[in-house]
Amino acid sequence: EARLPEGCLGRPLLHYQTIDSTNLEARRLAEAGAAHGACLCAEHQSAGRGRLGRAWQAPVGASLLFSLLLRPVDLPVDLVFLLNNVVSLAVCRAVEGLCGLRAMVKWPNDVFLDGRKLVGVLTEFTCRADRIDHVVVGAGLNVNWSPEDLAMLPAPAASLLAASGRRWDRAVLLAAILRQADALYASLLAGQLEALRDEYQRQSLLLGRQVTIDDGGALVGGQVAGFEPDGALRLSTGPGRVRIVRHGDVSLKSI
Ligand code: BT5
């Protein structure tokens, strides 16, 4: 079950007991010339990172912590965010297929289960002469966290164990995610942006909801009307007024 087909993303598969961050190590390997498709996973990160310098937590051995190294040399730089969506949707497909749980994407970079954060995704890239040199997409998935583990986090979070009442084999999960990511990545490179957007939209926690978005400066409120093929969020801010939002932190308005 944990075996990957020939040519699939995730080869080679590198496993670390402890590393500062799988994203940082993937970038170091990329700069040393590592090839497209490598996947790094770790039992423990001493400096697991989220966006904007935030920390990513995980009890040793309880999470699936991995980073994919991609070299999509022909992908336009302004579509790089779609690699984040490829991995988020791959996780949703794998979690639904294996565990029977319906996880939802929360723009820009989370996967939620039952209204709480299950996965965080961190996408970082490097360009050379206006083209993508490499992209690292890292994800942390709370797998075998007990309710007590979850209670240590500052914000409400979910785990597969807490949601399903059983433990899950992380190697089997990772293989399922990589197979799905491989298929979604192929459809991205084939230019199937609308199919990808439609799946993202079907899986979206935010579609149709009233939200407030903090883009680092002003707060902007409105109703999520959908997503652009490049991954940006369409926010309806008033009658006939749509604003395209490319980054920010989203809060759902409670009704
Ligand atoms: C993220 O950042 O959600 C991206 C997290 C990416 C982690 C992976 S693990 C493998 C790879 N190597 C790395 O070093 N990183 C990637 P952000 O949207 O900034 O959310 C961070 C916030 O989520 C924190 O400030 C906490 O409030 C919360 N948080 C921290 N750990 C969590 C966890 N395990 N589950 C749920 N929420 C968590």
PDB file of C-alpha atoms in Angstrom, residues 45-245:
ATOM      1  CA  GLN A  45      11.246  19.277  13.344  1.00  0.00           C
ATOM      2  CA  SER A  46      13.236  21.490  15.700  1.00  0.00           C
ATOM      3  CA  ALA A  47      12.186  24.623  13.779  1.00  0.00           C
ATOM      4  CA  GLY A  48       8.938  23.719  11.980  1.00  0.00           C
ATOM      5  CA  ARG A  49       7.626  26.837  10.293  1.00  0.00           C
ATOM      6  CA  GLY A  50       4.348  28.318   9.180  1.00  0.00           C
ATOM      7  CA  ARG A  51       3.915  31.514   7.180  1.00  0.00           C
ATOM      8  CA  LEU A  52       5.218  34.919   8.287  1.00  0.00           C
ATOM      9  CA  GLY A  53       7.637  33.471  10.825  1.00  0.00           C
ATOM     10  CA  ARG A  54       4.958  31.544  12.711  1.00  0.00           C
ATOM     11  CA  ALA A  55       5.836  28.210  14.329  1.00  0.00           C
ATOM     12  CA  TRP A  56       4.456  24.794  13.348  1.00  0.00           C
ATOM     13  CA  GLN A  57       3.977  22.351  16.207  1.00  0.00           C
ATOM     14  CA  ALA A  58       3.964  18.570  16.297  1.00  0.00           C
ATOM     15  CA  PRO A  59       4.544  15.961  19.016  1.00  0.00           C
ATOM     16  CA  VAL A  60       7.342  13.580  17.894  1.00  0.00           C
ATOM     17  CA  GLY A  61       6.015  10.880  15.575  1.00  0.00           C
ATOM     18  CA  ALA A  62       2.361  11.970  15.648  1.00  0.00           C
ATOM     19  CA  SER A  63       2.259  14.112  12.498  1.00  0.00           C
ATOM     20  CA  LEU A  64       2.957  13.578   8.856  1.00  0.00           C
ATOM     21  CA  LEU A  65       5.550  16.278   8.126  1.00  0.00           C
ATOM     22  CA  PHE A  66       6.781  16.366   4.563  1.00  0.00           C
ATOM     23  CA  SER A  67       8.064  18.633   1.807  1.00  0.00           C
ATOM     24  CA  LEU A  68       7.995  18.072  -1.925  1.00  0.00           C
ATOM     25  CA  LEU A  69      10.713  19.491  -4.145  1.00  0.00           C
ATOM     26  CA  LEU A  70       9.333  20.464  -7.549  1.00  0.00           C
ATOM     27  CA  ARG A  71      11.000  21.920 -10.617  1.00  0.00           C
ATOM     28  CA  PRO A  72       8.115  23.036 -12.842  1.00  0.00           C
ATOM     29  CA  VAL A  73      10.428  24.982 -15.160  1.00  0.00           C
ATOM     30  CA  ASP A  74       7.703  25.830 -17.676  1.00  0.00           C
ATOM     31  CA  LEU A  75       5.063  26.931 -15.161  1.00  0.00           C
ATOM     32  CA  PRO A  76       4.479  30.706 -15.271  1.00  0.00           C
ATOM     33  CA  VAL A  77       5.621  32.274 -11.995  1.00  0.00           C
ATOM     34  CA  ASP A  78       2.175  33.781 -11.376  1.00  0.00           C
ATOM     35  CA  LEU A  79       0.697  30.251 -11.184  1.00  0.00           C
ATOM     36  CA  VAL A  80       3.094  29.024  -8.525  1.00  0.00           C
ATOM     37  CA  PHE A  81       0.419  29.254  -5.823  1.00  0.00           C
ATOM     38  CA  LEU A  82      -1.468  26.457  -7.591  1.00  0.00           C
ATOM     39  CA  LEU A  83       1.169  24.017  -6.339  1.00  0.00           C
ATOM     40  CA  ASN A  84      -0.108  24.770  -2.857  1.00  0.00           C
ATOM     41  CA  ASN A  85      -3.589  23.793  -4.073  1.00  0.00           C
ATOM     42  CA  VAL A  86      -2.289  20.622  -5.714  1.00  0.00           C
ATOM     43  CA  VAL A  87      -0.960  19.428  -2.359  1.00  0.00           C
ATOM     44  CA  SER A  88      -4.018  20.589  -0.375  1.00  0.00           C
ATOM     45  CA  LEU A  89      -6.392  18.794  -2.733  1.00  0.00           C
ATOM     46  CA  ALA A  90      -4.174  15.699  -2.745  1.00  0.00           C
ATOM     47  CA  VAL A  91      -4.471  15.587   1.046  1.00  0.00           C
ATOM     48  CA  CYS A  92      -8.277  15.982   0.846  1.00  0.00           C
ATOM     49  CA  ARG A  93      -8.549  13.160  -1.702  1.00  0.00           C
ATOM     50  CA  ALA A  94      -6.289  10.846   0.320  1.00  0.00           C
ATOM     51  CA  VAL A  95      -8.009  11.547   3.634  1.00  0.00           C
ATOM     52  CA  GLU A  96     -11.411  10.945   2.056  1.00  0.00           C
ATOM     53  CA  GLY A  97     -10.291   7.793   0.223  1.00  0.00           C
ATOM     54  CA  LEU A  98      -8.440   6.177   3.128  1.00  0.00           C
ATOM     55  CA  CYS A  99     -10.174   7.500   6.227  1.00  0.00           C
ATOM     56  CA  GLY A 100     -13.618   8.318   4.851  1.00  0.00           C
ATOM     57  CA  LEU A 101     -13.391  11.855   6.258  1.00  0.00           C
ATOM     58  CA  ARG A 102     -14.327  14.930   4.254  1.00  0.00           C
ATOM     59  CA  ALA A 103     -11.621  17.546   4.741  1.00  0.00           C
ATOM     60  CA  MET A 104     -12.082  21.006   3.250  1.00  0.00           C
ATOM     61  CA  VAL A 105      -9.615  23.553   1.906  1.00  0.00           C
ATOM     62  CA  LYS A 106      -9.511  26.911   3.649  1.00  0.00           C
ATOM     63  CA  TRP A 107      -7.852  29.515   1.449  1.00  0.00           C
ATOM     64  CA  PRO A 108      -5.025  30.314   1.315  1.00  0.00           C
ATOM     65  CA  ASN A 109      -3.118  27.395   2.813  1.00  0.00           C
ATOM     66  CA  ASP A 110      -5.077  25.303   5.297  1.00  0.00           C
ATOM     67  CA  VAL A 111      -7.059  22.097   5.221  1.00  0.00           C
ATOM     68  CA  PHE A 112      -9.824  21.893   7.795  1.00  0.00           C
ATOM     69  CA  LEU A 113     -11.818  19.042   9.283  1.00  0.00           C
ATOM     70  CA  ASP A 114     -15.045  19.687  11.194  1.00  0.00           C
ATOM     71  CA  GLY A 115     -14.300  23.414  11.281  1.00  0.00           C
ATOM     72  CA  ARG A 116     -10.785  23.039  12.704  1.00  0.00           C
ATOM     73  CA  LYS A 117      -7.321  23.083  11.217  1.00  0.00           C
ATOM     74  CA  LEU A 118      -6.007  19.624  10.261  1.00  0.00           C
ATOM     75  CA  VAL A 119      -3.198  20.579   7.866  1.00  0.00           C
ATOM     76  CA  GLY A 120      -1.013  23.616   7.175  1.00  0.00           C
ATOM     77  CA  VAL A 121       0.734  23.982   3.820  1.00  0.00           C
ATOM     78  CA  LEU A 122       3.758  26.215   3.231  1.00  0.00           C
ATOM     79  CA  THR A 123       4.863  26.935  -0.349  1.00  0.00           C
ATOM     80  CA  GLU A 124       8.214  28.619  -1.007  1.00  0.00           C
ATOM     81  CA  PHE A 125       9.917  29.139  -4.356  1.00  0.00           C
ATOM     82  CA  THR A 126      13.075  30.437  -5.971  1.00  0.00           C
ATOM     83  CA  CYS A 127      13.339  32.002  -9.411  1.00  0.00           C
ATOM     84  CA  ARG A 128      16.310  32.311 -11.727  1.00  0.00           C
ATOM     85  CA  ALA A 129      16.190  34.780 -14.607  1.00  0.00           C
ATOM     86  CA  ASP A 130      12.407  35.281 -14.215  1.00  0.00           C
ATOM     87  CA  ARG A 131      11.693  31.562 -14.357  1.00  0.00           C
ATOM     88  CA  ILE A 132      10.944  29.117 -11.599  1.00  0.00           C
ATOM     89  CA  ASP A 133      14.056  27.283 -10.461  1.00  0.00           C
ATOM     90  CA  HIS A 134      12.409  25.207  -7.765  1.00  0.00           C
ATOM     91  CA  VAL A 135       9.379  25.155  -5.498  1.00  0.00           C
ATOM     92  CA  VAL A 136       9.116  23.530  -2.084  1.00  0.00           C
ATOM     93  CA  VAL A 137       5.640  22.635  -0.879  1.00  0.00           C
ATOM     94  CA  GLY A 138       5.625  21.505   2.743  1.00  0.00           C
ATOM     95  CA  ALA A 139       2.682  20.135   4.667  1.00  0.00           C
ATOM     96  CA  GLY A 140       2.062  19.200   8.271  1.00  0.00           C
ATOM     97  CA  LEU A 141      -0.890  16.852   8.828  1.00  0.00           C
ATOM     98  CA  ASN A 142      -2.064  16.086  12.360  1.00  0.00           C
ATOM     99  CA  VAL A 143      -2.451  12.314  12.200  1.00  0.00           C
ATOM    100  CA  ASN A 144      -2.176  10.459  15.524  1.00  0.00           C
ATOM    101  CA  TRP A 145      -2.618  13.399  17.877  1.00  0.00           C
ATOM    102  CA  SER A 146      -4.658  12.686  21.009  1.00  0.00           C
ATOM    103  CA  PRO A 147      -7.220  15.239  22.196  1.00  0.00           C
ATOM    104  CA  GLU A 148      -4.671  16.203  24.913  1.00  0.00           C
ATOM    105  CA  ASP A 149      -2.047  16.905  22.241  1.00  0.00           C
ATOM    106  CA  LEU A 150      -4.536  19.092  20.373  1.00  0.00           C
ATOM    107  CA  ALA A 151      -5.362  21.031  23.516  1.00  0.00           C
ATOM    108  CA  MET A 152      -1.727  22.310  23.639  1.00  0.00           C
ATOM    109  CA  LEU A 153      -2.238  24.387  20.500  1.00  0.00           C
ATOM    110  CA  PRO A 154      -3.279  28.042  20.734  1.00  0.00           C
ATOM    111  CA  ALA A 155      -6.109  27.662  18.219  1.00  0.00           C
ATOM    112  CA  PRO A 156      -8.654  24.840  17.767  1.00  0.00           C
ATOM    113  CA  ALA A 157      -7.172  22.032  15.665  1.00  0.00           C
ATOM    114  CA  ALA A 158      -8.203  18.620  14.355  1.00  0.00           C
ATOM    115  CA  SER A 159      -6.441  15.276  13.999  1.00  0.00           C
ATOM    116  CA  LEU A 160      -7.341  12.107  12.134  1.00  0.00           C
ATOM    117  CA  LEU A 161      -7.162  10.148  15.404  1.00  0.00           C
ATOM    118  CA  ALA A 162      -9.510  12.546  17.210  1.00  0.00           C
ATOM    119  CA  ALA A 163     -11.962  12.587  14.288  1.00  0.00           C
ATOM    120  CA  SER A 164     -12.019   8.849  13.564  1.00  0.00           C
ATOM    121  CA  GLY A 165     -11.155   7.251  16.896  1.00  0.00           C
ATOM    122  CA  ARG A 166      -8.316   5.212  15.402  1.00  0.00           C
ATOM    123  CA  ARG A 167      -4.634   5.538  14.567  1.00  0.00           C
ATOM    124  CA  TRP A 168      -3.450   5.771  10.955  1.00  0.00           C
ATOM    125  CA  ASP A 169      -0.299   4.495   9.256  1.00  0.00           C
ATOM    126  CA  ARG A 170       1.558   7.617   8.123  1.00  0.00           C
ATOM    127  CA  ALA A 171       3.504   5.815   5.385  1.00  0.00           C
ATOM    128  CA  VAL A 172       0.267   4.611   3.786  1.00  0.00           C
ATOM    129  CA  LEU A 173      -1.200   8.105   4.049  1.00  0.00           C
ATOM    130  CA  LEU A 174       1.883   9.694   2.520  1.00  0.00           C
ATOM    131  CA  ALA A 175       1.890   7.252  -0.392  1.00  0.00           C
ATOM    132  CA  ALA A 176      -1.789   8.004  -1.069  1.00  0.00           C
ATOM    133  CA  ILE A 177      -1.135  11.757  -0.921  1.00  0.00           C
ATOM    134  CA  LEU A 178       1.834  11.485  -3.279  1.00  0.00           C
ATOM    135  CA  ARG A 179      -0.155   9.447  -5.820  1.00  0.00           C
ATOM    136  CA  GLN A 180      -2.930  12.063  -5.773  1.00  0.00           C
ATOM    137  CA  ALA A 181      -0.437  14.940  -5.920  1.00  0.00           C
ATOM    138  CA  ASP A 182       1.199  13.309  -8.927  1.00  0.00           C
ATOM    139  CA  ALA A 183      -2.124  13.167 -10.799  1.00  0.00           C
ATOM    140  CA  LEU A 184      -3.089  16.735  -9.865  1.00  0.00           C
ATOM    141  CA  TYR A 185       0.372  18.038 -10.759  1.00  0.00           C
ATOM    142  CA  ALA A 186       0.098  16.406 -14.190  1.00  0.00           C
ATOM    143  CA  SER A 187      -3.263  18.088 -14.787  1.00  0.00           C
ATOM    144  CA  LEU A 188      -1.790  21.453 -13.734  1.00  0.00           C
ATOM    145  CA  LEU A 189       1.111  21.092 -16.158  1.00  0.00           C
ATOM    146  CA  ALA A 190      -1.371  20.046 -18.848  1.00  0.00           C
ATOM    147  CA  GLY A 191      -3.091  23.419 -18.334  1.00  0.00           C
ATOM    148  CA  GLN A 192      -6.297  22.078 -16.792  1.00  0.00           C
ATOM    149  CA  LEU A 193      -6.667  25.125 -14.577  1.00  0.00           C
ATOM    150  CA  GLU A 194     -10.452  25.205 -14.635  1.00  0.00           C
ATOM    151  CA  ALA A 195     -10.804  21.577 -13.579  1.00  0.00           C
ATOM    152  CA  LEU A 196      -8.389  22.260 -10.730  1.00  0.00           C
ATOM    153  CA  ARG A 197     -10.291  25.409  -9.774  1.00  0.00           C
ATOM    154  CA  ASP A 198     -13.619  23.571  -9.860  1.00  0.00           C
ATOM    155  CA  GLU A 199     -12.331  20.840  -7.563  1.00  0.00           C
ATOM    156  CA  TYR A 200     -10.857  23.476  -5.234  1.00  0.00           C
ATOM    157  CA  GLN A 201     -14.194  25.271  -5.187  1.00  0.00           C
ATOM    158  CA  ARG A 202     -16.145  22.069  -4.437  1.00  0.00           C
ATOM    159  CA  GLN A 203     -13.779  21.369  -1.569  1.00  0.00           C
ATOM    160  CA  SER A 204     -13.799  24.937  -0.248  1.00  0.00           C
ATOM    161  CA  LEU A 205     -14.821  25.705   3.311  1.00  0.00           C
ATOM    162  CA  LEU A 206     -15.190  29.394   2.420  1.00  0.00           C
ATOM    163  CA  LEU A 207     -17.323  29.431  -0.730  1.00  0.00           C
ATOM    164  CA  GLY A 208     -20.440  31.525  -0.109  1.00  0.00           C
ATOM    165  CA  ARG A 209     -19.375  32.469   3.424  1.00  0.00           C
ATOM    166  CA  GLN A 210     -19.010  35.934   4.949  1.00  0.00           C
ATOM    167  CA  VAL A 211     -15.375  36.539   5.825  1.00  0.00           C
ATOM    168  CA  THR A 212     -12.920  39.181   6.930  1.00  0.00           C
ATOM    169  CA  ILE A 213      -9.516  39.137   5.257  1.00  0.00           C
ATOM    170  CA  ASP A 214      -6.417  40.660   6.799  1.00  0.00           C
ATOM    171  CA  ASP A 215      -3.935  41.240   3.992  1.00  0.00           C
ATOM    172  CA  GLY A 216      -1.273  42.645   6.281  1.00  0.00           C
ATOM    173  CA  GLY A 217      -2.634  46.157   5.966  1.00  0.00           C
ATOM    174  CA  ALA A 218      -6.344  46.836   5.804  1.00  0.00           C
ATOM    175  CA  LEU A 219      -9.148  44.489   6.802  1.00  0.00           C
ATOM    176  CA  VAL A 220     -11.601  43.780   4.032  1.00  0.00           C
ATOM    177  CA  GLY A 221     -14.980  42.122   4.516  1.00  0.00           C
ATOM    178  CA  GLY A 222     -17.327  40.420   2.085  1.00  0.00           C
ATOM    179  CA  GLN A 223     -18.759  37.171   0.774  1.00  0.00           C
ATOM    180  CA  VAL A 224     -16.536  34.615  -0.938  1.00  0.00           C
ATOM    181  CA  ALA A 225     -17.832  34.410  -4.507  1.00  0.00           C
ATOM    182  CA  GLY A 226     -15.312  31.879  -5.795  1.00  0.00           C
ATOM    183  CA  PHE A 227     -11.736  31.480  -6.951  1.00  0.00           C
ATOM    184  CA  GLU A 228      -9.751  32.490 -10.011  1.00  0.00           C
ATOM    185  CA  PRO A 229      -7.984  29.881 -12.155  1.00  0.00           C
ATOM    186  CA  ASP A 230      -4.672  31.177 -10.738  1.00  0.00           C
ATOM    187  CA  GLY A 231      -5.855  30.497  -7.181  1.00  0.00           C
ATOM    188  CA  ALA A 232      -6.784  34.052  -6.122  1.00  0.00           C
ATOM    189  CA  LEU A 233      -9.951  34.533  -4.052  1.00  0.00           C
ATOM    190  CA  ARG A 234     -12.947  36.445  -5.453  1.00  0.00           C
ATOM    191  CA  LEU A 235     -14.555  38.501  -2.709  1.00  0.00           C
ATOM    192  CA  SER A 236     -17.899  40.160  -3.261  1.00  0.00           C
ATOM    193  CA  THR A 237     -17.689  43.406  -1.283  1.00  0.00           C
ATOM    194  CA  GLY A 238     -21.031  44.937  -2.280  1.00  0.00           C
ATOM    195  CA  PRO A 239     -23.637  44.921  -5.070  1.00  0.00           C
ATOM    196  CA  GLY A 240     -21.762  44.394  -8.326  1.00  0.00           C
ATOM    197  CA  ARG A 241     -18.384  44.825  -6.654  1.00  0.00           C
ATOM    198  CA  VAL A 242     -15.836  42.018  -6.716  1.00  0.00           C
ATOM    199  CA  ARG A 243     -12.348  42.253  -5.338  1.00  0.00           C
ATOM    200  CA  ILE A 244      -9.589  39.782  -6.239  1.00  0.00           C
ATOM    201  CA  VAL A 245      -7.533  38.914  -3.160  1.00  0.00           C
TER     202      VAL A 245
END
